[in-house]
XYZ file of C-alpha atoms in Angstrom:
530
model
C -18.933 18.617 2.995
C -15.849 20.786 2.553
C -15.953 23.806 4.762
C -12.183 24.619 4.781
C -10.178 27.237 2.893
C -6.498 26.677 2.718
C -4.054 28.723 0.671
C -0.308 29.137 0.543
C 0.349 32.805 -0.106
C 3.849 32.324 -1.632
C 4.898 35.311 0.379
C 8.539 34.780 1.266
C 9.862 36.062 4.560
C 13.594 35.724 4.011
C 15.984 36.019 6.976
C 19.603 36.373 6.031
C 20.872 35.768 9.501
C 23.583 38.066 10.994
C 24.204 39.757 7.731
C 21.086 40.695 5.720
C 17.467 40.256 6.582
C 15.452 40.344 3.422
C 11.694 39.974 3.205
C 9.601 39.787 0.025
C 5.837 39.763 0.703
C 3.218 39.714 -2.045
C -0.487 40.453 -1.624
C -2.430 37.219 -1.659
C -6.027 36.003 -1.397
C -8.089 32.913 -0.687
C -10.308 31.864 -3.538
C -14.089 31.874 -3.498
C -15.718 28.705 -2.300
C -19.260 27.451 -1.646
C -20.295 26.131 1.791
C -22.521 23.160 1.009
C -25.101 21.137 2.978
C -26.382 17.709 1.819
C -30.055 17.380 2.625
C -31.295 13.816 2.534
C -34.890 13.140 1.355
C -36.053 10.684 -1.205
C -33.218 11.967 -3.301
C -30.005 13.700 -2.406
C -29.934 17.401 -2.835
C -26.982 19.761 -2.639
C -27.922 23.293 -1.597
C -25.570 26.206 -1.685
C -26.257 28.264 1.441
C -23.506 30.882 1.439
C -19.932 31.784 0.691
C -16.684 31.101 2.452
C -14.107 33.673 1.406
C -11.198 35.377 3.127
C -7.965 37.170 2.291
C -4.656 37.889 3.799
C -2.669 40.880 2.413
C 0.788 42.059 3.285
C 3.407 44.565 2.308
C 4.314 44.514 -1.410
C 7.805 44.726 -2.758
C 11.215 43.814 -1.337
C 12.347 44.929 2.099
C 15.931 44.670 3.161
C 17.109 45.179 6.733
C 20.848 44.917 7.266
C 22.808 43.573 10.268
C 20.362 41.439 12.150
C 22.275 40.721 15.352
C 21.209 38.877 18.480
C 19.283 40.955 20.967
C 16.798 40.518 23.836
C 13.061 40.833 23.353
C 12.865 43.968 25.441
C 14.985 45.920 23.003
C 12.695 45.060 19.992
C 10.456 48.080 19.962
C 8.517 50.200 17.506
C 11.701 51.323 15.769
C 12.378 47.776 14.611
C 10.928 46.797 11.296
C 7.345 45.558 11.347
C 5.869 43.411 8.632
C 2.201 44.150 8.527
C -0.608 42.014 7.206
C -4.453 42.149 7.307
C -6.806 39.252 7.575
C -10.294 39.929 6.040
C -13.358 37.741 6.121
C -15.229 38.788 2.935
C -17.602 35.834 3.064
C -21.008 35.399 4.686
C -19.950 32.948 7.404
C -18.019 33.504 10.585
C -14.687 31.586 10.445
C -12.100 30.137 12.616
C -8.635 30.629 11.225
C -5.019 29.649 11.598
C -1.990 31.554 10.269
C 1.241 29.594 10.098
C 4.745 29.618 8.567
C 6.637 26.904 6.687
C 10.288 26.667 5.843
C 10.662 27.303 2.132
C 14.466 27.857 2.013
C 15.192 24.933 -0.345
C 12.714 26.297 -2.906
C 14.182 29.775 -2.610
C 17.796 28.600 -3.127
C 16.729 26.442 -6.064
C 15.051 29.250 -7.941
C 17.308 32.242 -7.402
C 21.045 32.942 -7.265
C 20.578 36.153 -5.182
C 21.431 34.371 -1.969
C 24.030 31.855 -3.252
C 26.612 33.130 -0.749
C 24.436 31.953 2.193
C 24.024 28.472 3.657
C 20.764 26.888 4.465
C 19.833 27.366 8.176
C 19.984 24.158 10.217
C 16.679 22.909 11.610
C 18.209 22.916 15.147
C 18.733 26.609 14.799
C 14.993 27.382 14.549
C 15.063 27.879 18.324
C 17.138 31.047 17.876
C 14.704 32.690 15.384
C 12.418 34.718 17.632
C 9.480 36.857 16.774
C 7.028 39.364 18.267
C 3.472 39.260 17.080
C 1.640 42.588 17.361
C 4.400 43.929 19.512
C 3.856 41.826 22.554
C 3.714 38.095 21.916
C 7.257 36.671 22.006
C 8.122 33.218 21.014
C 10.611 31.248 18.850
C 9.906 29.027 15.861
C 10.712 25.736 17.699
C 8.085 26.453 20.346
C 5.428 26.966 17.604
C 6.451 23.983 15.510
C 3.952 21.179 14.718
C 5.362 19.026 12.014
C 6.393 21.357 9.188
C 4.198 24.156 10.443
C 5.042 27.061 12.714
C 1.632 28.157 13.900
C 1.898 31.878 14.813
C -1.752 32.689 15.545
C -5.287 31.315 15.675
C -8.507 33.248 15.908
C -12.155 33.751 15.152
C -13.274 36.285 12.526
C -16.917 37.292 11.983
C -18.295 37.734 8.461
C -17.297 41.159 7.091
C -14.678 41.719 9.740
C -10.921 42.288 9.381
C -7.841 42.342 11.641
C -4.532 44.134 11.294
C -1.407 42.362 12.564
C 2.287 42.814 12.482
C 5.272 40.523 13.018
C 8.883 41.380 13.931
C 11.829 38.959 13.796
C 15.022 38.971 15.852
C 17.730 36.598 16.940
C 17.814 35.205 20.408
C 20.277 36.938 22.675
C 19.832 34.764 25.710
C 17.757 31.728 26.721
C 17.779 29.443 29.757
C 20.118 26.815 28.293
C 22.476 28.694 26.021
C 24.257 32.020 25.674
C 22.097 32.934 22.715
C 22.442 32.322 18.956
C 25.775 30.437 18.293
C 28.421 31.718 15.918
C 27.735 28.887 13.398
C 24.396 30.485 12.605
C 26.280 33.349 10.890
C 25.866 33.375 7.104
C 22.659 31.249 7.199
C 19.458 32.046 5.362
C 15.912 31.170 6.100
C 12.970 31.618 3.805
C 9.440 31.263 5.279
C 6.182 30.969 3.359
C 3.040 32.339 5.169
C -0.119 30.302 5.028
C -3.721 31.046 5.852
C -6.163 28.326 6.711
C -9.782 28.890 7.659
C -13.028 27.092 8.124
C -16.663 27.776 9.095
C -16.723 28.601 12.784
C -19.167 29.894 15.301
C -18.622 31.615 18.593
C -19.565 29.555 21.577
C -21.845 31.020 24.160
C -18.822 31.500 26.400
C -17.065 33.458 23.626
C -20.103 35.719 23.290
C -20.404 36.364 26.960
C -16.724 37.143 27.359
C -16.757 39.454 24.293
C -19.659 41.461 25.804
C -17.992 41.985 29.154
C -17.924 45.480 30.604
C -14.957 44.601 32.803
C -14.692 44.573 36.536
C -17.456 46.285 38.525
C -16.731 47.970 41.816
C -20.119 49.360 42.910
C -22.985 47.078 44.057
C -24.980 49.221 46.471
C -27.622 50.405 43.980
C -30.116 47.976 42.412
C -29.647 47.235 38.706
C -32.983 48.173 37.115
C -31.884 48.103 33.505
C -29.919 45.584 31.474
C -26.426 46.450 32.546
C -24.921 43.528 30.588
C -21.981 41.297 31.596
C -19.242 41.968 34.143
C -16.301 39.870 35.335
C -15.048 38.725 38.763
C -12.540 36.096 39.871
C -13.791 32.786 41.253
C -12.063 29.659 42.525
C -11.229 28.525 39.036
C -10.270 31.714 37.181
C -12.341 34.527 35.719
C -16.151 34.396 35.915
C -18.484 36.465 33.782
C -21.906 37.313 35.259
C -25.150 38.864 34.059
C -26.492 41.897 35.814
C -29.831 43.681 35.790
C -32.952 43.347 33.666
C -31.287 40.844 31.367
C -33.412 39.310 28.542
C -30.787 37.250 26.726
C -29.663 34.708 29.351
C -32.206 31.936 28.714
C -31.050 28.296 28.312
C -33.220 25.356 27.502
C -31.829 22.146 29.052
C -33.377 18.781 29.971
C -36.881 20.044 28.955
C -36.689 23.022 31.345
C -35.831 26.730 30.981
C -33.001 28.197 32.992
C -31.360 31.618 33.398
C -27.578 32.022 33.205
C -26.156 33.372 36.401
C -22.563 33.376 35.241
C -19.831 31.483 33.542
C -17.338 29.748 35.879
C -13.590 30.038 35.552
C -13.415 26.337 34.465
C -15.535 27.096 31.372
C -18.759 25.708 32.719
C -22.033 27.619 32.839
C -23.984 28.259 36.119
C -27.707 28.316 35.530
C -30.840 28.689 37.760
C -34.116 26.905 37.208
C -36.948 28.984 35.725
C -39.663 26.665 34.713
C -41.097 24.360 32.043
C -41.712 27.414 29.818
C -39.885 30.646 29.261
C -40.978 33.341 31.643
C -40.395 37.024 30.933
C -38.789 39.110 33.693
C -41.386 40.093 36.335
C -43.670 37.192 35.609
C -45.480 35.751 38.646
C -45.815 31.950 38.127
C -45.436 28.951 40.441
C -43.914 27.105 37.486
C -40.661 29.104 38.078
C -39.868 26.860 41.008
C -39.666 23.078 41.601
C -41.501 23.531 44.934
C -42.964 26.249 47.125
C -43.572 26.399 50.901
C -40.416 24.296 51.514
C -38.439 24.613 54.686
C -34.572 24.756 54.476
C -34.359 22.732 57.719
C -37.210 21.693 60.016
C -35.263 22.696 63.060
C -33.682 26.109 63.746
C -32.273 25.895 67.243
C -28.612 25.201 66.407
C -26.013 26.754 64.254
C -25.634 23.531 62.384
C -29.003 24.098 60.645
C -27.645 26.844 58.364
C -25.593 24.100 56.593
C -26.386 22.470 53.282
C -25.035 19.481 55.174
C -24.184 19.498 58.853
C -23.359 17.426 61.952
C -24.125 15.701 64.118
C -27.101 13.998 62.509
C -30.473 14.152 64.247
C -31.409 16.786 66.836
C -28.360 16.487 69.079
C -26.745 19.844 69.665
C -23.414 20.648 68.054
C -20.604 21.248 70.525
C -17.948 22.809 68.308
C -17.743 24.666 65.032
C -15.899 21.701 63.501
C -18.699 19.369 64.462
C -21.518 21.684 63.294
C -19.792 21.925 59.953
C -19.102 18.198 59.601
C -20.888 17.257 56.402
C -22.551 14.022 57.624
C -26.273 14.852 57.453
C -28.302 16.408 54.593
C -30.430 19.494 55.138
C -34.091 19.066 54.409
C -33.922 21.230 51.345
C -30.900 19.335 49.963
C -32.886 16.170 50.079
C -35.673 17.852 48.043
C -33.217 19.295 45.481
C -31.281 15.919 45.168
C -34.548 13.983 44.597
C -35.592 16.431 41.892
C -32.217 16.283 40.184
C -32.078 12.500 40.189
C -35.595 12.199 38.668
C -35.319 14.977 36.117
C -31.655 15.154 35.193
C -29.722 11.991 36.166
C -32.468 9.313 35.431
C -33.310 10.986 32.039
C -29.728 10.766 30.817
C -28.686 14.385 31.155
C -26.191 13.930 33.945
C -23.154 13.700 31.602
C -23.765 17.367 30.607
C -23.486 18.673 34.162
C -20.096 19.507 35.675
C -18.807 18.976 39.176
C -18.245 22.719 39.786
C -18.422 23.763 43.404
C -21.348 25.356 45.340
C -20.348 27.545 48.225
C -22.331 27.274 51.573
C -20.062 29.908 53.209
C -20.031 29.080 56.935
C -16.980 31.165 57.699
C -17.357 33.142 60.960
C -15.506 36.485 60.673
C -16.625 37.675 64.080
C -17.997 40.936 65.396
C -15.151 43.146 64.205
C -16.441 42.362 60.728
C -20.177 41.818 61.253
C -20.396 44.739 63.739
C -22.941 42.815 65.733
C -21.795 43.232 69.368
C -23.314 39.846 70.414
C -21.557 37.971 67.725
C -19.315 35.227 69.339
C -17.875 33.914 66.038
C -18.139 30.462 67.512
C -20.496 28.894 65.016
C -21.886 25.976 67.016
C -24.859 25.148 69.381
C -26.770 28.230 70.305
C -23.757 30.598 70.254
C -24.786 33.898 68.467
C -22.869 33.864 65.256
C -22.728 35.902 62.080
C -21.566 34.179 58.888
C -19.390 35.230 55.978
C -22.067 36.793 53.703
C -23.493 38.756 56.649
C -20.059 40.280 57.126
C -19.980 41.309 53.480
C -23.555 42.756 53.214
C -24.788 43.688 56.653
C -24.004 45.896 59.594
C -25.354 45.490 63.145
C -26.012 47.391 66.363
C -27.561 46.721 69.753
C -31.091 47.188 68.498
C -33.244 44.744 66.545
C -33.108 46.939 63.418
C -31.267 45.593 60.396
C -29.272 47.716 57.997
C -27.426 46.994 54.778
C -23.818 47.988 54.494
C -22.660 50.516 51.902
C -19.695 49.793 49.682
C -20.609 46.107 49.548
C -18.397 43.684 47.641
C -19.603 40.228 46.705
C -17.161 37.386 46.050
C -17.301 34.303 43.947
C -14.573 32.614 45.977
C -15.384 30.187 48.740
C -13.535 31.041 51.980
C -13.563 27.524 53.406
C -12.855 24.344 51.390
C -15.198 22.471 53.699
C -18.072 24.670 52.440
C -17.141 24.179 48.772
C -19.589 21.382 47.906
C -18.651 19.025 45.122
C -19.268 15.406 44.218
C -15.873 13.955 43.371
C -13.600 16.899 43.217
C -11.486 17.048 46.361
C -8.923 19.548 44.960
C -11.220 22.591 44.947
C -14.093 21.060 46.921
C -15.121 18.800 49.687
C -16.404 15.829 47.717
C -19.504 15.560 50.034
C -22.337 15.769 47.476
C -24.302 12.937 45.914
C -25.441 15.031 42.904
C -23.954 18.209 41.397
C -26.799 20.562 42.270
C -27.262 23.453 44.726
C -28.757 26.899 45.043
C -27.861 30.443 44.217
C -25.593 32.321 46.759
C -26.154 35.694 48.331
C -23.052 36.992 46.513
C -24.535 35.933 43.162
C -27.787 37.699 44.039
C -25.916 40.913 44.748
C -23.790 40.621 41.662
C -26.937 40.088 39.608
C -28.210 43.476 40.794
C -30.328 43.159 43.904
C -28.611 46.198 45.522
C -27.603 46.353 49.151
C -29.561 44.379 51.852
C -33.314 44.929 51.936
C -33.399 47.182 48.792
C -36.402 46.501 46.550
C -35.690 45.611 42.967
C -38.598 44.511 40.828
C -36.692 44.840 37.524
C -33.681 42.491 37.529
C -33.977 38.905 36.205
C -34.006 37.267 39.659
C -37.178 38.903 40.744
C -40.114 36.509 40.799
C -43.224 38.365 42.186
C -45.365 36.697 44.727
C -42.725 34.249 45.888
C -39.536 34.340 47.918
C -36.905 31.692 47.487
C -33.888 30.251 49.311
C -30.239 30.876 48.733
C -27.300 28.731 49.851
C -25.711 31.435 52.016
C -26.012 31.275 55.854
C -26.995 34.578 57.476
C -26.886 34.553 61.247
C -27.579 32.446 64.289
C -29.790 33.873 66.910
C -32.203 31.468 65.444
C -30.724 29.690 62.395
C -31.364 31.909 59.262
C -30.335 31.934 55.646
C -30.270 34.683 52.944
C -33.123 34.670 50.486
C -34.481 36.561 47.462
C -37.582 38.175 49.036
C -40.921 38.970 47.336
C -39.862 42.412 46.223
C -36.621 41.156 44.701
C -34.632 42.280 47.730
C -31.763 40.435 49.433
C -33.229 39.512 52.790
C -33.110 36.579 55.242
C -35.513 33.996 56.700
C -35.401 31.504 59.516
C -34.676 28.031 58.157
C -37.995 26.650 59.193
C -39.909 29.105 56.969
C -41.753 28.067 53.862
C -39.832 29.295 50.797
C -39.657 28.412 47.137
C -36.861 26.305 45.584
C -34.970 27.105 42.362
C -32.125 24.597 41.811
C -28.806 25.671 40.341
C -26.547 23.483 38.200
C -23.416 23.933 36.140
C -23.405 22.802 32.484
C -20.059 21.370 31.561
C -17.574 23.223 29.404
C -17.831 20.488 26.724
C -21.611 20.616 26.622
C -21.675 24.383 26.581
C -19.757 24.357 23.256
C -22.800 22.685 21.700
C -25.252 25.417 22.702
C -26.664 27.633 19.872
C -29.170 30.429 19.935
C -29.435 34.071 20.966
C -30.507 33.495 24.602
C -33.933 35.088 24.297
C -37.262 33.610 25.346
C -38.110 32.589 21.792
C -34.520 31.555 20.879
C -32.908 30.194 24.126
C -29.479 28.707 24.034
C -29.863 24.961 23.527
C -27.924 21.996 22.073
């Protein structure tokens, strides 16, 4: 099956170095081709299913620019000559493409006497031939050289789309090891042919999510009751893209279950939350949307340590320091449930290789009363010391009464304040390496980013609302009695004491490699799946 188009466009970019810079570009095109699929039945059949066709066009005629002298990239502006070209996908398939240059000086000198007074440029002088692409990408030919090719750009082009580009050449004035282009380059000539190479391509799910981003969001107080789309936020790995509101195109089918995409992670993996053995529309009340209901987070609640996904010391002995309470030696009750489910349904069924070791944040940072505004907050984080935790400091405000109020101007974060709370299996660079299996729960910050609105604000529209049930998050809330943030029955961000009976919706991260195999539109009838 041949799905590649490859065409030399015999368009000469001729650089007469330090004297004359001549460029001859001719319009060119890539020929028509069939994309074929062999279907094997009792006999072999070849079925034409579409066309693969693209063009690259450029300035026609000869262009001569005199006196090309060494200069710095910063001086190459709009007044310097640009050589414009357009890439067009006129076929019916999306394509991935590469545009590259090749040295054609020998051919040029063999076929014309116009440049007989010039010498062929030496290969070691490629490093002094610099270019700008679209006015802002600066490189030299040596850095872009792979074999005989100088790859200047790669991209993805949807069927029917086109892109305009420009390239500007100049000589290096200064680099880190030399004083710029040497004198012996004078009187040299370089001819470059431009090539276009393309093949059938398809955007990955990550590409689609990134392309649909609405940028950085700064307001999270109000609930998201419509499909607000995708926004971006930094996490511990890079840039994360998250879904917000009444989203209906973030369904994934994996390991025989349906999941909802929470966000991409900066490492290219995909964070997803369990949503049942069948696809459930937003607002559907069904016990199938959880692996278990009526589940405690921890059986005991009379110590700060019980807000932990893991904690110390094991057993019922009281913790005597924050460091001890946050020593990850004993599993929480809910972690044991989630781990057992993961082992049976993911690991033992051969799906474990598709899951990445991306961190889960059980934020047990203790910012203190100046941040939480609870006057009784000691910030100590152990035993029965009254303590507010990191997410409380971001989303709550306190006073001397028993009333609870949500902050205004709330700002979630996808970064984990303490490495000890960044739960991973093997990764000890970003995480703590304390997990047995790469599975956790959603965080309070992810709930807010998804559109819950500020604390205790009802939202029965966004995709995390599951009527009739409330379910646990991974984010500690407060110790007066150990409590954790939850998604409550009206879709609101709330809290519950750890010995309460909540539902459980595991969260996993699909690896960047596996995510590239996912196809679909993300709807209930066409979920993303391999």
